[in-house]
Short mmCIF file of C-alpha atoms and ligand atoms in Angstrom, two decimals:
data_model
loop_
_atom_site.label_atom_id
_atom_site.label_comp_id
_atom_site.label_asym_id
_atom_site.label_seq_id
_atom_site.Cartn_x
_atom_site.Cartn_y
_atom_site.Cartn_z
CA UNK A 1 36.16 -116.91 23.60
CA UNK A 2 35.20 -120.05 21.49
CA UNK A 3 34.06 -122.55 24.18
CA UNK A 4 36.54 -124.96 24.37
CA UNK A 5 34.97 -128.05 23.32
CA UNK A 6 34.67 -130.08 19.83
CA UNK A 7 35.99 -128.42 17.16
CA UNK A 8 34.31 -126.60 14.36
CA UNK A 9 34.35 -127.64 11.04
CA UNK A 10 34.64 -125.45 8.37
CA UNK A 11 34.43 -125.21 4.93
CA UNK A 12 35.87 -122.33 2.96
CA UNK A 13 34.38 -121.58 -0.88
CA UNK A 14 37.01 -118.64 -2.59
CA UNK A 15 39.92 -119.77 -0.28
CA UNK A 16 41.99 -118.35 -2.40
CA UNK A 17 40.80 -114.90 -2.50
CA UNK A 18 41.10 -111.59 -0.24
CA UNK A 19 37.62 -112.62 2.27
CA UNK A 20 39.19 -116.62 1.50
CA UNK A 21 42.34 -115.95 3.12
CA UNK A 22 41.58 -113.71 5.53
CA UNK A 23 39.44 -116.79 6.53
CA UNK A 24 42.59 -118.58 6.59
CA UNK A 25 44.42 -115.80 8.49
CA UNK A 26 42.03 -116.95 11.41
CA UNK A 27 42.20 -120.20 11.00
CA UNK A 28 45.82 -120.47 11.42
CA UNK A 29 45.96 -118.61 14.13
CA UNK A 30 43.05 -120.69 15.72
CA UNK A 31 44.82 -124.27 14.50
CA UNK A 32 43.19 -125.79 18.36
CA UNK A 33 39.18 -124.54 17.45
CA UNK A 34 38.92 -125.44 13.50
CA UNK A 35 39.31 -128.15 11.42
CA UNK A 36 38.87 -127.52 7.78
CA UNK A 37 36.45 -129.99 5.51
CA UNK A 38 36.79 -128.69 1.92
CA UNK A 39 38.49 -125.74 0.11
CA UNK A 40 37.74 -124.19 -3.11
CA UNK A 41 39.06 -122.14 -5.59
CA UNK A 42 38.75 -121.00 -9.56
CA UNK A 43 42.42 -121.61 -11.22
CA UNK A 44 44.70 -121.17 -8.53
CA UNK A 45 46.01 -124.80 -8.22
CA UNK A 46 48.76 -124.50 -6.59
CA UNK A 47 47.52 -122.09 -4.07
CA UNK A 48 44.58 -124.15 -2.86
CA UNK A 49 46.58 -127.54 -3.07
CA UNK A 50 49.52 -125.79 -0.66
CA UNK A 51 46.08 -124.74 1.84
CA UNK A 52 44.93 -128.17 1.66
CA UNK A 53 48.22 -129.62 2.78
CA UNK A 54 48.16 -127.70 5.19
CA UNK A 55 45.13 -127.55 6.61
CA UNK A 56 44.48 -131.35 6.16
CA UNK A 57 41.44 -130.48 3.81
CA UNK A 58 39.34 -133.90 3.64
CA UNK A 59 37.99 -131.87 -0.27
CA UNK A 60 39.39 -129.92 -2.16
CA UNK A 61 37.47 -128.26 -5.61
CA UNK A 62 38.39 -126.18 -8.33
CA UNK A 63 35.74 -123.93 -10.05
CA UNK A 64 37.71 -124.12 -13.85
CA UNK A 65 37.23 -127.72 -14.47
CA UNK A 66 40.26 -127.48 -16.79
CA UNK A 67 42.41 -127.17 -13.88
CA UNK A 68 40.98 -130.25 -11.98
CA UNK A 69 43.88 -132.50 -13.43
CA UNK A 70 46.31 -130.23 -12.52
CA UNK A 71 45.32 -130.19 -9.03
CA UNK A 72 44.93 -133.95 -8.77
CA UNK A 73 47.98 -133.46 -9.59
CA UNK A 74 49.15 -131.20 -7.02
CA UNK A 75 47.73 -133.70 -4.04
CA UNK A 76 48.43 -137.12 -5.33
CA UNK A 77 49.54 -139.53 -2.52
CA UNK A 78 47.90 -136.83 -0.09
CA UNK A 79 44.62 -138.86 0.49
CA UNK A 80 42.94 -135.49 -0.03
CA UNK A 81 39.81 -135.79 -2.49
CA UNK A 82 39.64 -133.54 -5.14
CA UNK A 83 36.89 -132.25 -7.85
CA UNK A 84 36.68 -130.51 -10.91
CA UNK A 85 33.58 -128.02 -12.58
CA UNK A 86 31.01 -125.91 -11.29
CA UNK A 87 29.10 -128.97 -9.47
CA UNK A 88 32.32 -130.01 -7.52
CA UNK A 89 31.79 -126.62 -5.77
CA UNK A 90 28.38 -127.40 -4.71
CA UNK A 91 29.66 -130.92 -3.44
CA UNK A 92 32.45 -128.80 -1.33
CA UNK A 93 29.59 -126.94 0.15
CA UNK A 94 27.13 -129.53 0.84
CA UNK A 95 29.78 -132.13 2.75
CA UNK A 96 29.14 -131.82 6.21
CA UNK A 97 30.99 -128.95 7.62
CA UNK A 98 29.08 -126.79 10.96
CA UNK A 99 29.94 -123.49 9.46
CA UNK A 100 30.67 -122.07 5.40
CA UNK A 101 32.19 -118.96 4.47
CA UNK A 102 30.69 -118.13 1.34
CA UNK A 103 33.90 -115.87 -0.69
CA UNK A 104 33.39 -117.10 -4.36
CA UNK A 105 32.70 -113.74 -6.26
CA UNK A 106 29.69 -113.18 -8.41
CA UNK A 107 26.89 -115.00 -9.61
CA UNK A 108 28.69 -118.10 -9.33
CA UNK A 109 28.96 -118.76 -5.50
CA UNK A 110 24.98 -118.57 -5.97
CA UNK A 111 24.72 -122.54 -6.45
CA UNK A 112 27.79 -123.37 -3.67
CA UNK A 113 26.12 -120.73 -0.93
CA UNK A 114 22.43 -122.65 -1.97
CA UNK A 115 24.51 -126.19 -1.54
CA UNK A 116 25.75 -124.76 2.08
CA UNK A 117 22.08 -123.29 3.17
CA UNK A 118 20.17 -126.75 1.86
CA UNK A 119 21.43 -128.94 4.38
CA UNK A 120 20.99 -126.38 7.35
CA UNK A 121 24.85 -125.08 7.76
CA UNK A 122 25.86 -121.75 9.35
CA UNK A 123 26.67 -120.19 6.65
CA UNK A 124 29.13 -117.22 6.54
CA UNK A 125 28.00 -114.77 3.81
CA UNK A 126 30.54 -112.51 1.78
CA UNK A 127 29.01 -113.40 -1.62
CA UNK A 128 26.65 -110.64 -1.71
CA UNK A 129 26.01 -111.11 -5.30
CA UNK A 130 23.87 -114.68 -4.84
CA UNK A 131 21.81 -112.36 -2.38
CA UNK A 132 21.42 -109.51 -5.09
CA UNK A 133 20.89 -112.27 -7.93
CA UNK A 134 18.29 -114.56 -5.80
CA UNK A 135 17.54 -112.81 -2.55
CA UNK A 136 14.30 -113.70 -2.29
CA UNK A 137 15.44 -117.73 -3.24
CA UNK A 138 18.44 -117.65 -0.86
CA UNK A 139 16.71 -116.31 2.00
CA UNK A 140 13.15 -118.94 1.64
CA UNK A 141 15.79 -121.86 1.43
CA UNK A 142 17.51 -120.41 5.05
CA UNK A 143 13.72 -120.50 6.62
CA UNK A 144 13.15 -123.59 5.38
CA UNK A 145 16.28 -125.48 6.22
CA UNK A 146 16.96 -123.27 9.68
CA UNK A 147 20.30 -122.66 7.80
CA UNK A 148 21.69 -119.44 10.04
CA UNK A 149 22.98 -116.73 7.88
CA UNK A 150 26.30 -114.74 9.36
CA UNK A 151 26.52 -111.35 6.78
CA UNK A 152 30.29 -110.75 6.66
CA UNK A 153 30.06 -107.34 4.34
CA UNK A 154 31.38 -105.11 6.78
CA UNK A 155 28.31 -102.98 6.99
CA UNK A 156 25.93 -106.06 7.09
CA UNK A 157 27.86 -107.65 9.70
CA UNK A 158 28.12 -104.38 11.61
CA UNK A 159 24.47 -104.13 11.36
CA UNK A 160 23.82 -107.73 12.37
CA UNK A 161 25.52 -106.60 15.39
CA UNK A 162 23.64 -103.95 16.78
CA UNK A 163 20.07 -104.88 15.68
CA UNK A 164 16.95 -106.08 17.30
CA UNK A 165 15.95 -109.53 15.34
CA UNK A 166 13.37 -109.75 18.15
CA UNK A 167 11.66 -106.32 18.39
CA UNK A 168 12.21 -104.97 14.55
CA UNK A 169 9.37 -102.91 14.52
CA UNK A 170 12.04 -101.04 17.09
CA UNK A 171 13.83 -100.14 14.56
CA UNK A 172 13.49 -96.91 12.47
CA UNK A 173 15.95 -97.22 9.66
CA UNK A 174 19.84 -98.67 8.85
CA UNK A 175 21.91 -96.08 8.01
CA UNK A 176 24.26 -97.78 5.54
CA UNK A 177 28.36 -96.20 5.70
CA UNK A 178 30.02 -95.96 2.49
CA UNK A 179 33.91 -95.09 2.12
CA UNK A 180 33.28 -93.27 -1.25
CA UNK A 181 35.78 -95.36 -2.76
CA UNK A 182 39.29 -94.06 -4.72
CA UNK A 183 36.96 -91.62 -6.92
CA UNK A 184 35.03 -89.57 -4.15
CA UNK A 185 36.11 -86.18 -5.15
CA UNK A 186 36.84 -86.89 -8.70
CA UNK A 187 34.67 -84.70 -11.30
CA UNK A 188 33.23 -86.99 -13.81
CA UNK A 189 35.66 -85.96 -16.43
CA UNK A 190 38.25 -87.37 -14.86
CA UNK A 191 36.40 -90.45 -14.23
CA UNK A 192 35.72 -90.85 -17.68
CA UNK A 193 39.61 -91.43 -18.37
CA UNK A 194 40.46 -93.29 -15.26
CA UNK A 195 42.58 -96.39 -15.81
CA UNK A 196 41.73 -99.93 -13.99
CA UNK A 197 44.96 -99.13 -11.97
CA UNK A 198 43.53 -96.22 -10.40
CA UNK A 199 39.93 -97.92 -9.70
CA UNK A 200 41.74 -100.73 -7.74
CA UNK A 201 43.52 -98.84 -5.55
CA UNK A 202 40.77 -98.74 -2.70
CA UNK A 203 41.69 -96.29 -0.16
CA UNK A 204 41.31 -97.64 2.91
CA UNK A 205 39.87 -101.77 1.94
CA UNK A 206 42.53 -104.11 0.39
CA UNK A 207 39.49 -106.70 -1.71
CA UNK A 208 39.50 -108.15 -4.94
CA UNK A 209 39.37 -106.81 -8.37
CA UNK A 210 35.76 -107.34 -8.88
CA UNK A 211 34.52 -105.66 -5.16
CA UNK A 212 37.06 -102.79 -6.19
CA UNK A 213 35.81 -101.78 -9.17
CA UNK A 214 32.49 -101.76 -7.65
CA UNK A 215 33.57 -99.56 -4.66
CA UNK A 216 35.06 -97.15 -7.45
CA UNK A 217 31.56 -97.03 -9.31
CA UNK A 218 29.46 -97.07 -5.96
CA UNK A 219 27.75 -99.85 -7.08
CA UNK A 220 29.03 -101.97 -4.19
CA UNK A 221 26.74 -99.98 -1.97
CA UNK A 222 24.34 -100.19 -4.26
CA UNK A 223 24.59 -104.02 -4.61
CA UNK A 224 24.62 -103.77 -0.13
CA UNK A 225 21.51 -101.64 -0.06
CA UNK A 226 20.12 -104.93 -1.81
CA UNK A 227 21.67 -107.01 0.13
CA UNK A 228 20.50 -105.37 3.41
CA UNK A 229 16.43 -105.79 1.97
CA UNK A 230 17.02 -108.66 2.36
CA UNK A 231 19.13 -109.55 5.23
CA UNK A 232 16.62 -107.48 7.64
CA UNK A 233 13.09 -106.81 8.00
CA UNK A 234 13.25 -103.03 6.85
CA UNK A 235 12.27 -102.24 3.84
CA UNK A 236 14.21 -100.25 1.01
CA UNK A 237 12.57 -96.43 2.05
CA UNK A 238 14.58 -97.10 5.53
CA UNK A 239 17.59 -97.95 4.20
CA UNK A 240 19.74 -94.38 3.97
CA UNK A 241 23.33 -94.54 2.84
CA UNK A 242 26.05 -92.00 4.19
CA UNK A 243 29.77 -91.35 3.06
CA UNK A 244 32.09 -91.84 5.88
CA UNK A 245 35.47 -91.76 4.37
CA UNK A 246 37.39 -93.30 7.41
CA UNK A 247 35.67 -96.05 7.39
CA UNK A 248 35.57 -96.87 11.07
CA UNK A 249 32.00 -96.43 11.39
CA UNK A 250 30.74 -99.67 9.96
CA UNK A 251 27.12 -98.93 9.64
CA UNK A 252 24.44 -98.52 11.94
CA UNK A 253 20.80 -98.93 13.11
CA UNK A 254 18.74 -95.84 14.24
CA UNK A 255 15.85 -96.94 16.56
CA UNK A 256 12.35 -95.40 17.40
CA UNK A 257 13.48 -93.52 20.90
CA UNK A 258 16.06 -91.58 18.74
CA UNK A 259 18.98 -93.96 19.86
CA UNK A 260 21.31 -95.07 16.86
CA UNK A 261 23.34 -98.01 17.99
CA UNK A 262 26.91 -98.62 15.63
CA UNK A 263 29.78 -100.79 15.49
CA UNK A 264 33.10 -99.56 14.65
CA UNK A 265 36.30 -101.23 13.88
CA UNK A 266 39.27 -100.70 11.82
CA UNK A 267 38.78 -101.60 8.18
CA UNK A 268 39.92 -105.03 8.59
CA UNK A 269 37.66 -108.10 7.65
CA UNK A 270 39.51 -109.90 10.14
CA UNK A 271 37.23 -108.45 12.40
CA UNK A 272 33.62 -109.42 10.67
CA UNK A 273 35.02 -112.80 10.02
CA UNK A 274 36.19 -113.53 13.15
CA UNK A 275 32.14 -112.61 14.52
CA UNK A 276 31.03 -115.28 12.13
CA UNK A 277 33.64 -117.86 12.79
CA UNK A 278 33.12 -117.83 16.69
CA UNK A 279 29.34 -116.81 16.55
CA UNK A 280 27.61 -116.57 19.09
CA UNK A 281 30.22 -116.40 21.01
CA UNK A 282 33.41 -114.11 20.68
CA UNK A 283 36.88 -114.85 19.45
CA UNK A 284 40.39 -112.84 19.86
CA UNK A 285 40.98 -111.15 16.55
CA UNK A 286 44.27 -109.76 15.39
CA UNK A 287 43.17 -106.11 13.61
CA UNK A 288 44.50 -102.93 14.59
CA UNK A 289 42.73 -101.73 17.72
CA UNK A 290 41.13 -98.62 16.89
CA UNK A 291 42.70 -95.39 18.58
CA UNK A 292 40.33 -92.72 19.02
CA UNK A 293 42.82 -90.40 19.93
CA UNK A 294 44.93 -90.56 16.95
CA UNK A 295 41.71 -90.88 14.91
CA UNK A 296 40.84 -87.38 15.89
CA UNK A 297 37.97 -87.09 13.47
CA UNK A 298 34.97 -89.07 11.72
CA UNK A 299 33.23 -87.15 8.58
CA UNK A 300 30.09 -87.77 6.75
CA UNK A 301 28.25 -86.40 3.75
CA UNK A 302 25.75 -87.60 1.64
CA UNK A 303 26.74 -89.68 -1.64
CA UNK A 304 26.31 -87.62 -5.23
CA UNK A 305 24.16 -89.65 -7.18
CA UNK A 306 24.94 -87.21 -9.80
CA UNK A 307 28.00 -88.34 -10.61
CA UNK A 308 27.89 -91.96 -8.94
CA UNK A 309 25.13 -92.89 -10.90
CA UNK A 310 25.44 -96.50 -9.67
CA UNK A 311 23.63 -95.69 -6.43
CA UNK A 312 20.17 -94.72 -7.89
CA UNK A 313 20.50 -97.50 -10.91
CA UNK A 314 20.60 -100.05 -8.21
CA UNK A 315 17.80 -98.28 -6.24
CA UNK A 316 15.56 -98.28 -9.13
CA UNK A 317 16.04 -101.86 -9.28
CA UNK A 318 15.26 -102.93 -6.16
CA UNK A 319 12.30 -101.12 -6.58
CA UNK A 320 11.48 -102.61 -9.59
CA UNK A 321 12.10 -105.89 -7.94
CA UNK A 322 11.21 -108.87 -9.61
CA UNK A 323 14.27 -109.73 -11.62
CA UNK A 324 15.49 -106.24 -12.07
CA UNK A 325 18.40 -106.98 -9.59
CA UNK A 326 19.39 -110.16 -11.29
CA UNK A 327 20.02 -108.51 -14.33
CA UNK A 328 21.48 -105.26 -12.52
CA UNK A 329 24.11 -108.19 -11.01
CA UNK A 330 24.76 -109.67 -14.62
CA UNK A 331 24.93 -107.07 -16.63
CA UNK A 332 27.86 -105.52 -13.81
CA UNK A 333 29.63 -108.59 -13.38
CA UNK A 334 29.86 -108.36 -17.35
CA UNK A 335 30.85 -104.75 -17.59
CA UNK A 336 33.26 -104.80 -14.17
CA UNK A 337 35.37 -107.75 -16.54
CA UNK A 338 35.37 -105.47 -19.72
CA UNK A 339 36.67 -102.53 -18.04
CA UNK A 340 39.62 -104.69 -16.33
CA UNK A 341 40.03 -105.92 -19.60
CA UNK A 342 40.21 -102.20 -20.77
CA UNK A 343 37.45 -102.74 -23.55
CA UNK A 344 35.59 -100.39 -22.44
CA UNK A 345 35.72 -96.63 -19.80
CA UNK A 346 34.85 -96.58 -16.61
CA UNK A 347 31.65 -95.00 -16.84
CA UNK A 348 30.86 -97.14 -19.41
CA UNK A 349 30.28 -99.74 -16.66
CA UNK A 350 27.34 -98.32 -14.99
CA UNK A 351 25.79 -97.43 -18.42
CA UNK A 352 25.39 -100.54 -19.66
CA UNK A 353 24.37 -101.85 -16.87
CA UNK A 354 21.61 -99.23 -16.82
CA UNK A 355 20.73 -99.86 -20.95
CA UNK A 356 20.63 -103.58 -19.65
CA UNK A 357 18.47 -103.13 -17.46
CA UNK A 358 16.33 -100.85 -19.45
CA UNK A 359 16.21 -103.72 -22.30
CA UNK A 360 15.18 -106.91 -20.26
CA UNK A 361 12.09 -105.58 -18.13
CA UNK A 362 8.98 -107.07 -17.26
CA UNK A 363 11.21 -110.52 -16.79
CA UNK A 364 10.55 -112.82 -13.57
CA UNK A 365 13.48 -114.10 -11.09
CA UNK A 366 11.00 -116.94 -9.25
CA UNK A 367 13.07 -119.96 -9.41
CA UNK A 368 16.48 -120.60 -10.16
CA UNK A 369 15.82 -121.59 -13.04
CA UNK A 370 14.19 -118.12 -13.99
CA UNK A 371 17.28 -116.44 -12.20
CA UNK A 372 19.77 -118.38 -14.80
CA UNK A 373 17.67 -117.86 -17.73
CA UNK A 374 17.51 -114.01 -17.08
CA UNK A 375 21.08 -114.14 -15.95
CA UNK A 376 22.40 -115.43 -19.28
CA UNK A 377 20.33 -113.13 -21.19
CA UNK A 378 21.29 -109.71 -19.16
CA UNK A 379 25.21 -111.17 -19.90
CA UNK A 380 24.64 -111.17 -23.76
CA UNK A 381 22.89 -108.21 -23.62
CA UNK A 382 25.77 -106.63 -21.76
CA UNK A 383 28.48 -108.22 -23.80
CA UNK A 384 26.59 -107.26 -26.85
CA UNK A 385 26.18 -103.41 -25.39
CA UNK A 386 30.17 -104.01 -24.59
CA UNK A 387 31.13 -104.66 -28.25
CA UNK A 388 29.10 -101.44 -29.40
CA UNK A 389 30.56 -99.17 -26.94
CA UNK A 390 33.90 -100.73 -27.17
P1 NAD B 401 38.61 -112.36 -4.77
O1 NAD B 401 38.54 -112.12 -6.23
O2 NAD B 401 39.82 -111.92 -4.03
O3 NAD B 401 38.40 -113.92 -4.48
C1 NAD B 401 37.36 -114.65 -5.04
C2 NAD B 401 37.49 -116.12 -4.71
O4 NAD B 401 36.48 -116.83 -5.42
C3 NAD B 401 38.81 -116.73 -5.15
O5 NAD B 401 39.13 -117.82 -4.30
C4 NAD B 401 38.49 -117.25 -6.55
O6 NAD B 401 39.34 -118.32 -6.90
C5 NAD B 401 37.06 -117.70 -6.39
N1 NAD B 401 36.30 -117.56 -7.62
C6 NAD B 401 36.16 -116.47 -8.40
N2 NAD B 401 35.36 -116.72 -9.45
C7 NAD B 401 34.99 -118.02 -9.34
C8 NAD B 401 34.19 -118.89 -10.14
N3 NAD B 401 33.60 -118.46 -11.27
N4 NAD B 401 34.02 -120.15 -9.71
C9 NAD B 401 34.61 -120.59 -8.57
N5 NAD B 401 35.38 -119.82 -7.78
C10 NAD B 401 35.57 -118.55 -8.16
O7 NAD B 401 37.28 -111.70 -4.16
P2 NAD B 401 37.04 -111.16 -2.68
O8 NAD B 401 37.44 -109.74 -2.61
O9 NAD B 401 37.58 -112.11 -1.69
O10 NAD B 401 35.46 -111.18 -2.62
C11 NAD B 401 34.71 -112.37 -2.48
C12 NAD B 401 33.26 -112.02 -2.21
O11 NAD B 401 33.20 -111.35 -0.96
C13 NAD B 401 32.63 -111.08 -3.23
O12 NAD B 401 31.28 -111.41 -3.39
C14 NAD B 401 32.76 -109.72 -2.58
O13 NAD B 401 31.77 -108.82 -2.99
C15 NAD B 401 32.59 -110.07 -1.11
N6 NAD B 401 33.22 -109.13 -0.18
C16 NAD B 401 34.57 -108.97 -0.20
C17 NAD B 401 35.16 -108.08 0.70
C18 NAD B 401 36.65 -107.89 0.74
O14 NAD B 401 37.17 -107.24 1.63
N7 NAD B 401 37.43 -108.46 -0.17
C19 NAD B 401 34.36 -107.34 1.58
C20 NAD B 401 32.99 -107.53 1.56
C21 NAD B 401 32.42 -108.44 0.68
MG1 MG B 402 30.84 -103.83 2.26
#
């Protein structure tokens, strides 16, 4: 249980979205532990304004700066302070809330999660992308600011939970789980016609479109086995991913002696963000308690890079390192929004995020300001790659 004592202030960025209110979920049902400091959101207006009521938000921001006066709007007479543009989401972060969940998708919750890590917060992670895009950035700012870092990815989070921080050389590998997403036995034929309708419809996660798409392609795992580089000290080699359809298995760490230590869980992010929110400690949590009984069964295999090309594209790139996963993370955010958009196939995604890549080497992700400048240029390129295909 959360020690009863002062209560912890919280700040959510993509409150809003599937992680974002899931955050809320918790929140609501823990109205005595948390009190809420600022909110954000892209567009929704009305959505975030009715959270901020409710939660007595002291900040409230919108991403789309068009849609600031409509949410001033929203809260007038409320006493609730509200911004506008990409900066107001780095204010949100930076006002002085104990713990951040970081839920704004893509590149964009790079500059928010930096905002939240600066000034030392515990900072909640979902945002996988600003770890992709500027790992190596994200991670020196959290040693130099003693920010703590909470991953919230299921299999991060999972992993977090089981391994040794203070004896790593312990540990022999992570054994990333992967559902296999909605296209796991498909041939490649019929991936070739599938329809954005059938690439969102996850089998066992309920996320966002973006995180969807990617679990259709596999390049969410790909984009993970990034993220885990640099979330523990094991380097890529040691990182193994595994299909586990169920998804119960949430990843796990495999240590010298032969032991292999897991955490399971229904597929609920209830459950990771409830770890983070109460961290160290322990909170209730309202998922599904797993039934091992009824569950009967848990399968693996090993993932066809064959026809989910995705997994060794984002390999290569992390072995390519410098900023080979920054534009890996562009040029996909780019292609993920043309395929919604139905301007181009599905495996058109992963191709042009692999001709991207294949046309900006040799490019360095040092600073930030490298990271945006290589950034931009893997989106034209994409967009540009994205009009030929289309
Ligand atoms: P979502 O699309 O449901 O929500 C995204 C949130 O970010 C919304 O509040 C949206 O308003 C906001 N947002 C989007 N673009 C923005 C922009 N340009 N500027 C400001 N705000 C913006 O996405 P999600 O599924 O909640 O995923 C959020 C992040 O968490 C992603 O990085 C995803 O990879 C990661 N994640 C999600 C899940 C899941 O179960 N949904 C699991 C693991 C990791
Ligand atoms: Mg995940």
């Amino acid at each position: 249980m959360v020690a009863a004592g002062p209560l912890r202030s919280v700040t959510v960025l993509g409150a809003t979205g599937s992680v974002g209110l899931n955050t809320i979920d918790l929140l609501r049902r823990n109205r005595d532990r948390f009190r809420v400091e600022a909110l954000t959101a892209h567009r929704n207006t009305a959505g975030l304004a009715g959270l901020a009521r409710e939660f007595g938000a002291r900040f409230v921001a919108v991403g789309d700066e068009s849609c600031y006066g409509d949410l001033r709007q929203e809260l007038a007479g409320t006493g609730i302070e509200v911004g506008g543009g990409p900066q107001a989401l780095a204010d949100a972060a930076a006002r002085p809330a104990e713990w951040v969940m970081s839920a704004i998708t893509g590149a964009a919750g790079l500059a928010p999660t930096l905002a939240a890590i600066e000034r030392g917060a515990m900072v909640a992670l979902a945002n996988k992308e600003a770890l992709v895009c500027a790992g190596a950035i994200v991670m020196a700012a959290c040693a130099r600011s003693g920010s703590i870092l909470l991953p919230v990815d299921s299999e991060h989070n999972a992993i977090h939970q089981v391994f040794d921080f203070k004896n790593p050389e312990r540990v022999e590998r992570l054994i990333l789980t992967a559902s296999g997403g909605p296209f796991r036995n498909r041939s490649r034929q019929d991936m070739a016609a599938a329809t954005p309708e059938q690439a969102l419809a996850h089998p066992n996660w309920s996320m966002g479109a973006k995180i969807s798409i990617d679990s259709a392609t596999m390049m969410n795992k790909g984009l993970e086995l990034i993220e885990a580089s640099h979330l523990f000290p094991v380097p890529e080699p040691r990182i193994e991913i595994v299909v586990h359809p169920e998804s119960v298995i949430h990843s796990m760490v495999a240590y010298i002696d032969g032991s292999v230590l897991a955490q399971l869980g229904s597929p609920d992010m209830r459950t990771p963000i409830a770890y983070t929110l109460a961290w160290p400690d322990r909170m209730a949590g309202p998922s599904a308690k797993l039934d091992f009984v009824q569950q009967k069964s848990l399968s693996f295999e090993s993932p066809d890079e064959q026809r989910f090309s995705a997994l060794r594209v984002a390999r290569d790139a992390l072995r390519a390192g410098r900023a080979a996963p920054t534009v890996l993370n562009a040029a996909n955010e780019v292609a993920v929004r043309g395929f919604l958009d139905r301007r181009i196939g599905f495996l058109d995604i992963v191709a042009i995020v692999e001709e991207t890549l294949e046309r900006l080497v040799g490019h360095s992700a040092d600073s930030l300001e490298e990271v945006h400048a290589v950034d931009d240029e893997a989106r034209s390129t994409a967009e540009s790659l994205m009009m030929a295909a289309a």
